[in-house]
Amino acid sequence: MSRVSEPTVPEQDALFVEPVHPVAQSDELELSELYLRYRGEILGFLVPMTRDPEVAEDILQDTFIRLIREARAGRMPDNVRAWLYRVAANLAISRGRRLAAWLRVVPRLLDRNEPPRPEAEFLAHERDAALHAALGRLRPAGRAALLLAAQGFDGHEIATSIGRSEAATRTLLYRSRIELRRLAEAAEVGP
């Protein structure tokens, strides 16, 4: 009789327990030290940026979670402090954009499809006519710059479009806004 060897079954614990390497422990210790070192500094940057301490705390946590993911993926940033500031700023800006978009959508969700009142339409038409008249009294370069800015073009794009430097375009926009405001107030154009 020949002996039939039984198949070996791996131990259950060996399947589910991930061995802890000394390198991994040192990485975790380094990440903890980085958190303790930069937490207050990054939070101090985020609170004025978000104007809400709770939101700043949430963004701070998201920032450090991303650092942990990067470290575990073997992509630890060379300059951790600068990387943390950049990620925190990007997260705060993204949150602000999402909030702004949400605030634009909410009134439409609450809209009960009521037709506009005739008085409101008339006043809006008068306001628009007065605003167009005030725009017509501006110099062409100032009017063009304001209209491009109203369409969402940034300073560099506006400067390129009207053939001026970015600094001159910023000055032109500033002065044109003041002049438009003055002309609108003189014509009693309200919001």
Coordinates of C-alpha atoms in Angstrom, one line a residue:
M1 CA 0.0 0.0 0.0
S2 CA 1.2 3.4 -0.9
R3 CA 0.7 6.3 1.3
V4 CA -1.4 9.1 -0.2
S5 CA -0.4 12.4 1.2
E6 CA -3.1 14.6 2.3
P7 CA -3.3 18.1 0.8
T8 CA -2.0 20.7 3.1
V9 CA -4.5 23.3 4.2
P10 CA -3.1 26.7 5.1
E11 CA -3.8 28.0 8.5
Q12 CA -6.8 30.3 8.6
D13 CA -5.0 33.0 10.6
A14 CA -2.2 33.1 8.0
L15 CA -4.7 34.0 5.3
F16 CA -6.1 37.1 7.0
V17 CA -3.3 38.5 9.1
E18 CA -1.0 40.9 7.2
P19 CA 2.5 40.8 8.6
V20 CA 3.6 44.0 10.1
H21 CA 7.0 45.1 8.7
P22 CA 9.3 47.4 10.7
V23 CA 9.3 49.7 7.7
A24 CA 5.5 50.1 7.8
Q25 CA 5.7 50.9 11.5
S26 CA 8.3 53.6 10.9
D27 CA 6.1 55.1 8.1
E28 CA 3.1 55.2 10.4
L29 CA 5.2 56.8 13.1
E30 CA 6.5 59.4 10.6
L31 CA 3.0 60.2 9.4
S32 CA 1.9 60.6 13.0
E33 CA 4.8 63.0 13.6
L34 CA 3.9 65.0 10.5
Y35 CA 0.3 65.3 11.6
L36 CA 1.4 66.6 15.0
R37 CA 3.9 69.0 13.4
Y38 CA 1.7 70.5 10.7
R39 CA -1.9 70.1 12.0
G40 CA -2.1 73.5 13.7
E41 CA -0.4 75.3 10.9
I42 CA -2.6 73.9 8.2
L43 CA -5.7 74.4 10.3
G44 CA -4.7 78.0 10.9
F45 CA -4.5 78.4 7.1
L46 CA -7.9 76.7 6.5
V47 CA -10.0 78.5 9.1
P48 CA -9.8 82.0 7.5
M49 CA -10.0 80.4 4.0
T50 CA -13.3 78.5 4.8
R51 CA -14.6 80.9 7.5
D52 CA -15.9 77.8 9.3
P53 CA -13.8 75.9 11.9
E54 CA -15.7 72.6 11.4
V55 CA -15.3 72.7 7.7
A56 CA -11.6 73.5 8.1
E57 CA -11.3 70.4 10.4
D58 CA -13.0 68.3 7.8
I59 CA -10.6 69.5 5.0
L60 CA -7.6 69.1 7.3
Q61 CA -8.6 65.4 7.9
D62 CA -9.1 64.9 4.1
T63 CA -5.7 66.4 3.5
F64 CA -3.9 64.1 5.9
I65 CA -5.9 61.1 4.6
R66 CA -4.5 61.9 1.1
L67 CA -1.0 62.1 2.5
I68 CA -1.4 58.7 4.1
R69 CA -2.6 57.3 0.8
E70 CA 0.3 58.8 -1.0
A71 CA 2.8 57.5 1.6
R72 CA 1.3 54.0 1.5
A73 CA 1.5 54.0 -2.3
G74 CA 5.2 54.8 -2.0
R75 CA 4.8 58.4 -3.3
M76 CA 5.8 60.4 -0.3
P77 CA 6.1 64.1 -1.4
D78 CA 9.6 65.6 -1.2
N79 CA 8.4 68.8 0.5
V80 CA 5.6 67.6 2.7
R81 CA 4.7 71.0 4.1
A82 CA 4.2 72.6 0.7
W83 CA 2.3 69.5 -0.5
L84 CA -0.1 69.7 2.5
Y85 CA -0.7 73.4 1.9
R86 CA -1.4 72.8 -1.8
V87 CA -3.8 69.9 -1.2
A88 CA -5.6 71.8 1.6
A89 CA -6.0 74.9 -0.6
N90 CA -7.3 72.8 -3.5
L91 CA -9.8 70.9 -1.3
A92 CA -11.0 74.2 0.2
I93 CA -11.4 75.8 -3.3
S94 CA -13.2 72.7 -4.6
R95 CA -15.6 72.8 -1.6
G96 CA -16.3 76.4 -2.2
R97 CA -17.1 75.8 -5.9
R98 CA -19.4 72.9 -5.0
L99 CA -21.1 75.1 -2.4
A100 CA -21.5 78.0 -4.9
A101 CA -23.0 75.6 -7.5
W102 CA -25.3 74.2 -4.9
L103 CA -26.5 77.6 -3.8
R104 CA -27.2 78.5 -7.5
V105 CA -29.3 75.3 -7.8
V106 CA -31.3 75.5 -4.6
P107 CA -33.5 78.5 -5.6
R108 CA -34.5 76.6 -8.8
L109 CA -35.5 73.6 -6.7
L110 CA -37.7 75.8 -4.6
D111 CA -39.2 77.6 -7.7
R112 CA -42.9 76.9 -7.9
N113 CA -43.1 78.0 -11.5
E114 CA -45.0 81.1 -10.7
P115 CA -45.2 83.5 -13.7
P116 CA -43.3 86.8 -13.1
R117 CA -45.4 89.7 -12.0
P118 CA -45.8 92.4 -14.6
E119 CA -44.3 95.0 -12.2
A120 CA -41.2 93.0 -11.7
E121 CA -40.8 92.5 -15.4
F122 CA -41.2 96.2 -16.1
L123 CA -38.7 97.1 -13.4
A124 CA -36.2 94.6 -14.7
H125 CA -36.6 95.9 -18.2
E126 CA -36.1 99.5 -17.1
R127 CA -33.0 98.5 -15.0
D128 CA -31.6 96.6 -18.0
A129 CA -32.2 99.5 -20.3
A130 CA -30.5 101.9 -17.9
L131 CA -27.6 99.5 -17.4
H132 CA -27.1 99.2 -21.2
A133 CA -27.2 103.0 -21.5
A134 CA -24.6 103.3 -18.8
L135 CA -22.4 100.7 -20.5
G136 CA -22.8 102.6 -23.8
R137 CA -21.3 105.7 -22.1
L138 CA -18.1 103.8 -21.2
R139 CA -15.0 103.9 -23.3
P140 CA -15.0 101.0 -25.8
A141 CA -12.0 99.3 -24.2
G142 CA -13.5 99.5 -20.7
R143 CA -16.9 98.3 -22.0
A144 CA -15.2 95.3 -23.8
A145 CA -13.2 94.4 -20.7
L146 CA -16.3 94.5 -18.5
L147 CA -18.4 92.4 -20.9
L148 CA -15.6 89.8 -21.3
A149 CA -15.3 89.6 -17.5
A150 CA -19.1 89.2 -17.2
Q151 CA -18.8 86.3 -19.6
G152 CA -16.3 84.6 -17.3
F153 CA -13.0 85.3 -19.0
D154 CA -10.0 85.7 -16.7
G155 CA -7.6 88.7 -16.6
H156 CA -5.0 87.1 -18.9
E157 CA -7.7 86.3 -21.6
I158 CA -9.2 89.7 -21.4
A159 CA -5.7 91.4 -21.7
T160 CA -5.0 89.3 -24.7
S161 CA -8.3 90.1 -26.3
I162 CA -8.0 93.8 -25.9
G163 CA -4.3 94.0 -26.5
R164 CA -3.1 95.3 -23.1
S165 CA -0.9 94.0 -20.4
E166 CA -2.5 92.2 -17.5
A167 CA -1.7 95.0 -15.1
A168 CA -3.2 97.6 -17.4
T169 CA -6.3 95.4 -17.8
R170 CA -6.8 95.1 -14.1
T171 CA -6.6 98.8 -13.8
L172 CA -9.0 99.3 -16.7
L173 CA -11.5 96.8 -15.2
Y174 CA -11.3 98.6 -11.8
R175 CA -11.8 102.0 -13.3
S176 CA -14.6 100.8 -15.6
R177 CA -16.5 99.2 -12.8
I178 CA -16.3 102.4 -10.7
E179 CA -17.4 104.5 -13.7
L180 CA -20.3 102.1 -14.5
R181 CA -21.4 102.1 -10.8
R182 CA -21.3 105.9 -10.9
L183 CA -23.3 106.1 -14.1
A184 CA -25.8 103.5 -12.9
E185 CA -26.3 105.3 -9.6
A186 CA -26.8 108.6 -11.5
A187 CA -29.6 106.9 -13.5
E188 CA -30.9 105.3 -10.3
V189 CA -30.4 101.7 -11.5
G190 CA -31.1 99.4 -8.6
P191 CA -30.4 95.7 -8.2

